[in-house]
Structures are given as structure tokens and as C-alpha cells.
């Protein structure tokens, strides 16, 4: 009697679902970001607050008899408060997924965590770049409109628009890296406020030489130089490098922690 054997089937390892490569990851991040009401709320608040501050600031300067101002005169100040709406948007881009648990889906679709984080960074950078440029443009147009074209110079316009855009990108990427590391919206926003606003304020209050040096190389101080196009305490190329360093450090830390732990 011949023995019969059951047919065997080759076992194959499950293949993780792919999201169409890096291009697919970019498309997915854009769809997620634009589909959130909070995205448009944060962008709208950023622009609305910037317009309001520019209008109030220019009107006050005109009432005080100031003439011959640059169209970019108020831009470094204009971005300071509205940037926190953009910071919230950047934080929610990653911490929101941890809050809802959808980060597991993201990392299943894009198994390479570096690619997943990079896709978020690219989309966030484009949004921050556009929003920052609009803030710089709004500030200049409102200054010209309220103060009148007579006596207004536009020498700093390039720094105002380009600098605000670059600063917005750097701060947003800094927040993204923090968000990947901390996985908490509140913690990410609070830490960002401490770095962006806390360091300069403490240095001003304490007056310590070491703190003053740290403050000079904070994102806020570098942003003011970059947007204003000044040379104190360093020129705009150094300011840009300082901002890039802050952003890279945060993203590197975020990636290291994202890669080394479970979602």
C-alpha cells in the first residue's frame, strides 16, 4: 500500500504594504495634512495675526511721526506671535498621529521610518515656506499701504520675505523633530516655546554672559538677523547656518528615537 503525502506549499514571508515609494509617502502626507481642519485654521491664524500686528504697528509708527522707514521694518516683530500657530501645525503633523494611533498605519505603509519622517518634513517645509513668505509679503504691503509710498524704502524686502520663509521652515522642522522625539503635542509646543521665547527672555532678565551668548545663537535671535538683514551679532549667512543647525539637531534626535522604539 503506497503511502500518500499531503502536498506542501512553500512558506513566504509577508511583504509589508508599500505606499508607492517616497513619492507615495509624499502624496499621502499631503492628503492627510490638507484634509485636517486644524491645518487651515493654523495657517489662517498665522496670516490674520501677522496682518493685524503689521497694521497696528505701522499705524502706531505713523502716529508717532516716524518717516523714511523700510517696508521690512516690522517684519521681524510681525512673525514672533503668529509663528506659534505654525508651530502648533508642525507639532500636530506628527504628535496628532501618536494621539490617534494612526502612526502605526503610517509606519506600516512606509516601513522605512526615515522615509516616513522625511516625507512629513518635505510637506511641512513647503507649507511653512509658503506661509512664511506670505507673512513677509503681507507685512511689507501693509507697511507701504498704511505709511504711504513716500519715504518708504524697499531695500530690505528680499530679507523680509525670504528670511521669514526660511525662518518658518527651520522652526517648523525643529518642531517636527521634537514631536517625533516627545510624541506629545503639549510637550512639543511647551519645549518649543521654552527654546524660542524662554532663552532670550531669561538671558535678558539675568544678564549672564554665558546666557547672553546662548541667546545670541537661539532660533529667535538668528531669525531676527535673517529677516532683518542686519549684521549684529553676526551676518545673515551665519544666522541661516544657526537655524539649519537647530533644525538638523532636532530632526536627528527625533529620527534616532523614532527608529529605535515601537510606535
PDB file of C-alpha atoms in Angstrom:
ATOM      1  CA  UNK A   1       0.000   0.000   0.000  1.00  0.00           C
ATOM      2  CA  UNK A   2       1.570   3.165  -1.174  1.00  0.00           C
ATOM      3  CA  UNK A   3       1.873   5.934   1.324  1.00  0.00           C
ATOM      4  CA  UNK A   4       0.464   9.290   0.338  1.00  0.00           C
ATOM      5  CA  UNK A   5       1.799  12.591   1.462  1.00  0.00           C
ATOM      6  CA  UNK A   6      -0.070  15.826   1.715  1.00  0.00           C
ATOM      7  CA  UNK A   7       1.081  18.441  -0.747  1.00  0.00           C
ATOM      8  CA  UNK A   8       3.251  21.095   0.801  1.00  0.00           C
ATOM      9  CA  UNK A   9       3.209  24.744  -0.036  1.00  0.00           C
ATOM     10  CA  UNK A  10       6.202  26.995   0.213  1.00  0.00           C
ATOM     11  CA  UNK A  11       6.009  29.467   3.029  1.00  0.00           C
ATOM     12  CA  UNK A  12       6.633  33.029   2.070  1.00  0.00           C
ATOM     13  CA  UNK A  13       7.402  35.922   4.349  1.00  0.00           C
ATOM     14  CA  UNK A  14       4.672  38.525   4.473  1.00  0.00           C
ATOM     15  CA  UNK A  15       5.551  41.601   2.444  1.00  0.00           C
ATOM     16  CA  UNK A  16       4.846  44.884   4.169  1.00  0.00           C
ATOM     17  CA  UNK A  17       2.355  47.080   2.428  1.00  0.00           C
ATOM     18  CA  UNK A  18       4.129  49.709   0.392  1.00  0.00           C
ATOM     19  CA  UNK A  19       2.875  53.214  -0.214  1.00  0.00           C
ATOM     20  CA  UNK A  20       4.245  53.724  -3.710  1.00  0.00           C
ATOM     21  CA  UNK A  21       7.753  54.624  -2.591  1.00  0.00           C
ATOM     22  CA  UNK A  22       8.796  58.045  -1.394  1.00  0.00           C
ATOM     23  CA  UNK A  23       6.505  59.725  -3.918  1.00  0.00           C
ATOM     24  CA  UNK A  24       3.578  57.826  -2.470  1.00  0.00           C
ATOM     25  CA  UNK A  25       4.610  58.835   1.042  1.00  0.00           C
ATOM     26  CA  UNK A  26       4.701  62.490  -0.028  1.00  0.00           C
ATOM     27  CA  UNK A  27       1.265  62.232  -1.604  1.00  0.00           C
ATOM     28  CA  UNK A  28      -0.154  60.543   1.493  1.00  0.00           C
ATOM     29  CA  UNK A  29       1.260  63.207   3.812  1.00  0.00           C
ATOM     30  CA  UNK A  30      -0.135  65.999   1.646  1.00  0.00           C
ATOM     31  CA  UNK A  31      -3.582  64.385   1.574  1.00  0.00           C
ATOM     32  CA  UNK A  32      -3.552  63.955   5.358  1.00  0.00           C
ATOM     33  CA  UNK A  33      -2.362  67.499   6.013  1.00  0.00           C
ATOM     34  CA  UNK A  34      -4.767  69.276   3.697  1.00  0.00           C
ATOM     35  CA  UNK A  35      -7.667  67.167   4.949  1.00  0.00           C
ATOM     36  CA  UNK A  36      -7.302  68.404   8.523  1.00  0.00           C
ATOM     37  CA  UNK A  37      -9.346  71.428   9.554  1.00  0.00           C
ATOM     38  CA  UNK A  38      -6.603  72.363  12.008  1.00  0.00           C
ATOM     39  CA  UNK A  39      -4.179  72.870   9.105  1.00  0.00           C
ATOM     40  CA  UNK A  40      -6.207  75.657   7.548  1.00  0.00           C
ATOM     41  CA  UNK A  41      -7.090  77.091  10.952  1.00  0.00           C
ATOM     42  CA  UNK A  42      -3.412  77.393  11.887  1.00  0.00           C
ATOM     43  CA  UNK A  43      -2.443  78.899   8.525  1.00  0.00           C
ATOM     44  CA  UNK A  44      -5.366  81.319   8.669  1.00  0.00           C
ATOM     45  CA  UNK A  45      -4.491  82.387  12.212  1.00  0.00           C
ATOM     46  CA  UNK A  46      -0.853  82.899  11.239  1.00  0.00           C
ATOM     47  CA  UNK A  47      -1.760  85.220   8.373  1.00  0.00           C
ATOM     48  CA  UNK A  48      -4.545  87.023  10.247  1.00  0.00           C
ATOM     49  CA  UNK A  49      -2.385  87.742  13.296  1.00  0.00           C
ATOM     50  CA  UNK A  50       0.505  88.860  11.095  1.00  0.00           C
ATOM     51  CA  UNK A  51      -1.744  91.271   9.210  1.00  0.00           C
ATOM     52  CA  UNK A  52      -3.196  92.650  12.440  1.00  0.00           C
ATOM     53  CA  UNK A  53       0.193  93.181  14.081  1.00  0.00           C
ATOM     54  CA  UNK A  54       1.613  94.812  10.940  1.00  0.00           C
ATOM     55  CA  UNK A  55      -1.393  97.120  10.675  1.00  0.00           C
ATOM     56  CA  UNK A  56      -1.280  98.149  14.333  1.00  0.00           C
ATOM     57  CA  UNK A  57       2.490  98.555  14.350  1.00  0.00           C
ATOM     58  CA  UNK A  58       2.634 100.657  11.200  1.00  0.00           C
ATOM     59  CA  UNK A  59      -0.251 102.856  12.337  1.00  0.00           C
ATOM     60  CA  UNK A  60       1.500 103.472  15.667  1.00  0.00           C
ATOM     61  CA  UNK A  61       4.746 104.388  13.926  1.00  0.00           C
ATOM     62  CA  UNK A  62       2.958 106.814  11.603  1.00  0.00           C
ATOM     63  CA  UNK A  63       1.109 108.406  14.529  1.00  0.00           C
ATOM     64  CA  UNK A  64       4.452 108.916  16.268  1.00  0.00           C
ATOM     65  CA  UNK A  65       5.720 110.796  13.240  1.00  0.00           C
ATOM     66  CA  UNK A  66       8.213 108.198  12.047  1.00  0.00           C
ATOM     67  CA  UNK A  67       9.128 108.594   8.376  1.00  0.00           C
ATOM     68  CA  UNK A  68      11.583 107.058   5.965  1.00  0.00           C
ATOM     69  CA  UNK A  69      11.020 103.546   7.292  1.00  0.00           C
ATOM     70  CA  UNK A  70      11.798 100.391   5.379  1.00  0.00           C
ATOM     71  CA  UNK A  71       8.930  98.217   4.173  1.00  0.00           C
ATOM     72  CA  UNK A  72      10.571  95.380   6.093  1.00  0.00           C
ATOM     73  CA  UNK A  73      10.907  97.349   9.337  1.00  0.00           C
ATOM     74  CA  UNK A  74       8.205  95.477  11.244  1.00  0.00           C
ATOM     75  CA  UNK A  75       8.544  92.010   9.716  1.00  0.00           C
ATOM     76  CA  UNK A  76      10.928  90.595  12.377  1.00  0.00           C
ATOM     77  CA  UNK A  77       8.379  91.590  15.035  1.00  0.00           C
ATOM     78  CA  UNK A  78       5.333  90.605  12.997  1.00  0.00           C
ATOM     79  CA  UNK A  79       6.300  86.914  12.791  1.00  0.00           C
ATOM     80  CA  UNK A  80       7.028  86.421  16.504  1.00  0.00           C
ATOM     81  CA  UNK A  81       3.483  85.836  17.781  1.00  0.00           C
ATOM     82  CA  UNK A  82       1.860  84.321  14.644  1.00  0.00           C
ATOM     83  CA  UNK A  83       4.623  81.714  14.444  1.00  0.00           C
ATOM     84  CA  UNK A  84       3.012  79.829  17.326  1.00  0.00           C
ATOM     85  CA  UNK A  85       0.052  78.904  15.144  1.00  0.00           C
ATOM     86  CA  UNK A  86       2.535  77.465  12.654  1.00  0.00           C
ATOM     87  CA  UNK A  87       4.380  75.725  15.487  1.00  0.00           C
ATOM     88  CA  UNK A  88       1.110  74.089  16.547  1.00  0.00           C
ATOM     89  CA  UNK A  89       0.530  72.900  12.982  1.00  0.00           C
ATOM     90  CA  UNK A  90       4.020  71.385  12.822  1.00  0.00           C
ATOM     91  CA  UNK A  91       3.551  69.635  16.160  1.00  0.00           C
ATOM     92  CA  UNK A  92       0.163  68.194  15.218  1.00  0.00           C
ATOM     93  CA  UNK A  93       1.560  66.781  11.976  1.00  0.00           C
ATOM     94  CA  UNK A  94       3.344  64.076  13.946  1.00  0.00           C
ATOM     95  CA  UNK A  95       2.040  64.125  17.513  1.00  0.00           C
ATOM     96  CA  UNK A  96      -1.546  64.035  16.268  1.00  0.00           C
ATOM     97  CA  UNK A  97      -0.842  60.625  14.740  1.00  0.00           C
ATOM     98  CA  UNK A  98       0.509  59.334  18.034  1.00  0.00           C
ATOM     99  CA  UNK A  99      -2.607  60.624  19.793  1.00  0.00           C
ATOM    100  CA  UNK A 100      -4.970  58.823  17.408  1.00  0.00           C
ATOM    101  CA  UNK A 101      -2.818  55.746  16.864  1.00  0.00           C
ATOM    102  CA  UNK A 102      -2.664  56.359  13.116  1.00  0.00           C
ATOM    103  CA  UNK A 103       1.140  56.459  13.325  1.00  0.00           C
ATOM    104  CA  UNK A 104       1.009  52.639  13.166  1.00  0.00           C
ATOM    105  CA  UNK A 105      -0.726  52.829   9.795  1.00  0.00           C
ATOM    106  CA  UNK A 106       1.797  55.380   8.563  1.00  0.00           C
ATOM    107  CA  UNK A 107       4.755  53.218   9.567  1.00  0.00           C
ATOM    108  CA  UNK A 108       3.141  50.105   8.095  1.00  0.00           C
ATOM    109  CA  UNK A 109       2.571  51.843   4.776  1.00  0.00           C
ATOM    110  CA  UNK A 110       6.065  53.354   4.826  1.00  0.00           C
ATOM    111  CA  UNK A 111       8.196  50.812   6.742  1.00  0.00           C
ATOM    112  CA  UNK A 112      11.367  52.882   6.467  1.00  0.00           C
ATOM    113  CA  UNK A 113      10.943  55.325   9.295  1.00  0.00           C
ATOM    114  CA  UNK A 114      13.463  57.721   7.867  1.00  0.00           C
ATOM    115  CA  UNK A 115      11.397  57.981   4.687  1.00  0.00           C
ATOM    116  CA  UNK A 116       8.205  58.494   6.678  1.00  0.00           C
ATOM    117  CA  UNK A 117       9.773  61.327   8.683  1.00  0.00           C
ATOM    118  CA  UNK A 118      11.380  62.822   5.573  1.00  0.00           C
ATOM    119  CA  UNK A 119       8.039  62.869   3.751  1.00  0.00           C
ATOM    120  CA  UNK A 120       6.468  64.758   6.634  1.00  0.00           C
ATOM    121  CA  UNK A 121       9.424  67.139   6.627  1.00  0.00           C
ATOM    122  CA  UNK A 122       9.161  67.908   2.914  1.00  0.00           C
ATOM    123  CA  UNK A 123       5.425  68.611   3.002  1.00  0.00           C
ATOM    124  CA  UNK A 124       5.730  70.651   6.193  1.00  0.00           C
ATOM    125  CA  UNK A 125       8.612  72.653   4.703  1.00  0.00           C
ATOM    126  CA  UNK A 126       6.570  73.561   1.627  1.00  0.00           C
ATOM    127  CA  UNK A 127       3.639  74.717   3.753  1.00  0.00           C
ATOM    128  CA  UNK A 128       5.899  76.675   6.129  1.00  0.00           C
ATOM    129  CA  UNK A 129       7.841  78.211   3.228  1.00  0.00           C
ATOM    130  CA  UNK A 130       4.662  79.451   1.565  1.00  0.00           C
ATOM    131  CA  UNK A 131       3.095  80.694   4.791  1.00  0.00           C
ATOM    132  CA  UNK A 132       6.286  82.442   5.899  1.00  0.00           C
ATOM    133  CA  UNK A 133       6.707  84.162   2.539  1.00  0.00           C
ATOM    134  CA  UNK A 134       3.097  85.354   2.692  1.00  0.00           C
ATOM    135  CA  UNK A 135       3.677  86.766   6.183  1.00  0.00           C
ATOM    136  CA  UNK A 136       6.709  88.707   4.942  1.00  0.00           C
ATOM    137  CA  UNK A 137       4.807  89.973   1.907  1.00  0.00           C
ATOM    138  CA  UNK A 138       1.755  90.935   3.965  1.00  0.00           C
ATOM    139  CA  UNK A 139       3.891  92.855   6.424  1.00  0.00           C
ATOM    140  CA  UNK A 140       5.581  94.835   3.646  1.00  0.00           C
ATOM    141  CA  UNK A 141       2.373  95.569   1.745  1.00  0.00           C
ATOM    142  CA  UNK A 142       0.561  96.739   4.874  1.00  0.00           C
ATOM    143  CA  UNK A 143       3.507  98.933   5.874  1.00  0.00           C
ATOM    144  CA  UNK A 144       3.547 100.546   2.430  1.00  0.00           C
ATOM    145  CA  UNK A 145      -0.236 100.868   2.358  1.00  0.00           C
ATOM    146  CA  UNK A 146      -0.587 102.493   5.778  1.00  0.00           C
ATOM    147  CA  UNK A 147       2.559 104.635   5.769  1.00  0.00           C
ATOM    148  CA  UNK A 148       2.231 105.619   2.114  1.00  0.00           C
ATOM    149  CA  UNK A 149       4.790 105.020  -0.591  1.00  0.00           C
ATOM    150  CA  UNK A 150       6.523 108.367   0.009  1.00  0.00           C
ATOM    151  CA  UNK A 151       9.648 107.881   2.075  1.00  0.00           C
ATOM    152  CA  UNK A 152       9.262 104.094   2.180  1.00  0.00           C
ATOM    153  CA  UNK A 153      12.297 102.118   1.084  1.00  0.00           C
ATOM    154  CA  UNK A 154      12.217  98.530  -0.134  1.00  0.00           C
ATOM    155  CA  UNK A 155      15.883  97.642   0.332  1.00  0.00           C
ATOM    156  CA  UNK A 156      15.054  95.031   2.965  1.00  0.00           C
ATOM    157  CA  UNK A 157      12.165  93.434   1.103  1.00  0.00           C
ATOM    158  CA  UNK A 158      14.142  90.387  -0.022  1.00  0.00           C
ATOM    159  CA  UNK A 159      15.316  89.656   3.508  1.00  0.00           C
ATOM    160  CA  UNK A 160      11.825  90.267   4.834  1.00  0.00           C
ATOM    161  CA  UNK A 161      10.095  87.779   2.565  1.00  0.00           C
ATOM    162  CA  UNK A 162      12.897  85.246   2.067  1.00  0.00           C
ATOM    163  CA  UNK A 163      14.090  85.447   5.655  1.00  0.00           C
ATOM    164  CA  UNK A 164      10.627  84.928   7.107  1.00  0.00           C
ATOM    165  CA  UNK A 165      10.083  81.957   4.798  1.00  0.00           C
ATOM    166  CA  UNK A 166      13.422  80.367   5.750  1.00  0.00           C
ATOM    167  CA  UNK A 167      12.885  81.017   9.457  1.00  0.00           C
ATOM    168  CA  UNK A 168       9.412  79.459   9.299  1.00  0.00           C
ATOM    169  CA  UNK A 169      10.801  76.335   7.633  1.00  0.00           C
ATOM    170  CA  UNK A 170      13.625  75.973  10.163  1.00  0.00           C
ATOM    171  CA  UNK A 171      11.360  76.379  13.193  1.00  0.00           C
ATOM    172  CA  UNK A 172       8.753  74.014  11.730  1.00  0.00           C
ATOM    173  CA  UNK A 173      11.370  71.305  11.146  1.00  0.00           C
ATOM    174  CA  UNK A 174      12.700  71.873  14.656  1.00  0.00           C
ATOM    175  CA  UNK A 175       9.186  71.260  15.973  1.00  0.00           C
ATOM    176  CA  UNK A 176       8.750  68.172  13.775  1.00  0.00           C
ATOM    177  CA  UNK A 177      11.938  66.671  15.204  1.00  0.00           C
ATOM    178  CA  UNK A 178      10.841  67.453  18.752  1.00  0.00           C
ATOM    179  CA  UNK A 179       7.436  65.945  18.058  1.00  0.00           C
ATOM    180  CA  UNK A 180       8.993  62.715  16.806  1.00  0.00           C
ATOM    181  CA  UNK A 181      11.116  62.573  19.963  1.00  0.00           C
ATOM    182  CA  UNK A 182       8.500  63.558  22.552  1.00  0.00           C
ATOM    183  CA  UNK A 183       5.326  62.171  20.883  1.00  0.00           C
ATOM    184  CA  UNK A 184       3.251  64.702  22.824  1.00  0.00           C
ATOM    185  CA  UNK A 185       1.625  67.825  21.416  1.00  0.00           C
ATOM    186  CA  UNK A 186       1.695  69.689  24.721  1.00  0.00           C
ATOM    187  CA  UNK A 187       5.282  68.679  25.447  1.00  0.00           C
ATOM    188  CA  UNK A 188       6.443  69.610  21.964  1.00  0.00           C
ATOM    189  CA  UNK A 189       4.783  73.028  21.951  1.00  0.00           C
ATOM    190  CA  UNK A 190       5.939  73.797  25.507  1.00  0.00           C
ATOM    191  CA  UNK A 191       9.538  72.833  24.729  1.00  0.00           C
ATOM    192  CA  UNK A 192       9.490  74.932  21.569  1.00  0.00           C
ATOM    193  CA  UNK A 193       8.192  77.955  23.475  1.00  0.00           C
ATOM    194  CA  UNK A 194      10.956  77.462  26.044  1.00  0.00           C
ATOM    195  CA  UNK A 195      13.610  77.434  23.321  1.00  0.00           C
ATOM    196  CA  UNK A 196      12.165  80.132  21.068  1.00  0.00           C
ATOM    197  CA  UNK A 197      10.979  82.589  23.724  1.00  0.00           C
ATOM    198  CA  UNK A 198      12.356  81.355  27.036  1.00  0.00           C
ATOM    199  CA  UNK A 199      16.074  81.500  26.239  1.00  0.00           C
ATOM    200  CA  UNK A 200      16.086  85.161  25.065  1.00  0.00           C
ATOM    201  CA  UNK A 201      13.814  86.265  27.931  1.00  0.00           C
ATOM    202  CA  UNK A 202      15.888  84.569  30.636  1.00  0.00           C
ATOM    203  CA  UNK A 203      19.111  85.945  29.156  1.00  0.00           C
ATOM    204  CA  UNK A 204      17.642  89.455  29.186  1.00  0.00           C
ATOM    205  CA  UNK A 205      16.452  89.166  32.786  1.00  0.00           C
ATOM    206  CA  UNK A 206      19.566  87.523  34.223  1.00  0.00           C
ATOM    207  CA  UNK A 207      22.194  89.327  32.180  1.00  0.00           C
ATOM    208  CA  UNK A 208      24.675  86.463  32.483  1.00  0.00           C
ATOM    209  CA  UNK A 209      27.438  86.440  29.853  1.00  0.00           C
ATOM    210  CA  UNK A 210      27.067  82.734  29.100  1.00  0.00           C
ATOM    211  CA  UNK A 211      23.284  83.027  28.791  1.00  0.00           C
ATOM    212  CA  UNK A 212      23.689  86.055  26.545  1.00  0.00           C
ATOM    213  CA  UNK A 213      25.940  84.058  24.233  1.00  0.00           C
ATOM    214  CA  UNK A 214      23.461  81.173  24.164  1.00  0.00           C
ATOM    215  CA  UNK A 215      20.664  83.645  23.452  1.00  0.00           C
ATOM    216  CA  UNK A 216      22.579  85.133  20.534  1.00  0.00           C
ATOM    217  CA  UNK A 217      22.572  81.723  18.888  1.00  0.00           C
ATOM    218  CA  UNK A 218      18.967  80.875  19.711  1.00  0.00           C
ATOM    219  CA  UNK A 219      16.481  80.388  16.854  1.00  0.00           C
ATOM    220  CA  UNK A 220      14.806  83.696  17.699  1.00  0.00           C
ATOM    221  CA  UNK A 221      17.984  85.781  17.548  1.00  0.00           C
ATOM    222  CA  UNK A 222      19.127  84.069  14.360  1.00  0.00           C
ATOM    223  CA  UNK A 223      15.687  84.602  12.847  1.00  0.00           C
ATOM    224  CA  UNK A 224      15.723  88.312  13.657  1.00  0.00           C
ATOM    225  CA  UNK A 225      19.090  88.713  11.933  1.00  0.00           C
ATOM    226  CA  UNK A 226      17.996  86.690   8.912  1.00  0.00           C
ATOM    227  CA  UNK A 227      14.701  88.541   8.475  1.00  0.00           C
ATOM    228  CA  UNK A 228      16.086  91.981   9.224  1.00  0.00           C
ATOM    229  CA  UNK A 229      19.255  91.512   7.191  1.00  0.00           C
ATOM    230  CA  UNK A 230      21.386  93.027   9.950  1.00  0.00           C
ATOM    231  CA  UNK A 231      24.961  92.299  10.959  1.00  0.00           C
ATOM    232  CA  UNK A 232      24.656  92.260  14.752  1.00  0.00           C
ATOM    233  CA  UNK A 233      25.773  89.973  16.378  1.00  0.00           C
ATOM    234  CA  UNK A 234      26.586  88.235  13.060  1.00  0.00           C
ATOM    235  CA  UNK A 235      25.540  88.392   9.418  1.00  0.00           C
ATOM    236  CA  UNK A 236      22.607  86.646   7.786  1.00  0.00           C
ATOM    237  CA  UNK A 237      24.688  83.707   6.384  1.00  0.00           C
ATOM    238  CA  UNK A 238      25.685  82.759   9.937  1.00  0.00           C
ATOM    239  CA  UNK A 239      22.083  83.247  11.060  1.00  0.00           C
ATOM    240  CA  UNK A 240      20.926  80.825   8.376  1.00  0.00           C
ATOM    241  CA  UNK A 241      23.504  78.250   9.466  1.00  0.00           C
ATOM    242  CA  UNK A 242      22.395  78.612  13.094  1.00  0.00           C
ATOM    243  CA  UNK A 243      18.783  77.921  12.131  1.00  0.00           C
ATOM    244  CA  UNK A 244      19.795  74.937   9.998  1.00  0.00           C
ATOM    245  CA  UNK A 245      21.806  73.557  12.927  1.00  0.00           C
ATOM    246  CA  UNK A 246      18.828  73.799  15.313  1.00  0.00           C
ATOM    247  CA  UNK A 247      16.529  72.124  12.787  1.00  0.00           C
ATOM    248  CA  UNK A 248      19.001  69.345  11.946  1.00  0.00           C
ATOM    249  CA  UNK A 249      19.731  68.609  15.606  1.00  0.00           C
ATOM    250  CA  UNK A 250      16.041  68.224  16.442  1.00  0.00           C
ATOM    251  CA  UNK A 251      15.246  66.124  13.361  1.00  0.00           C
ATOM    252  CA  UNK A 252      18.268  63.879  14.002  1.00  0.00           C
ATOM    253  CA  UNK A 253      17.179  63.312  17.605  1.00  0.00           C
ATOM    254  CA  UNK A 254      13.613  62.663  16.511  1.00  0.00           C
ATOM    255  CA  UNK A 255      14.715  60.175  13.863  1.00  0.00           C
ATOM    256  CA  UNK A 256      17.002  58.325  16.282  1.00  0.00           C
ATOM    257  CA  UNK A 257      14.166  57.852  18.773  1.00  0.00           C
ATOM    258  CA  UNK A 258      11.591  57.082  16.069  1.00  0.00           C
ATOM    259  CA  UNK A 259      13.843  54.384  14.660  1.00  0.00           C
ATOM    260  CA  UNK A 260      14.747  52.841  17.987  1.00  0.00           C
ATOM    261  CA  UNK A 261      11.343  52.329  19.586  1.00  0.00           C
ATOM    262  CA  UNK A 262       7.915  50.930  18.826  1.00  0.00           C
ATOM    263  CA  UNK A 263       5.159  53.165  17.500  1.00  0.00           C
TER     264      UNK A 263
END
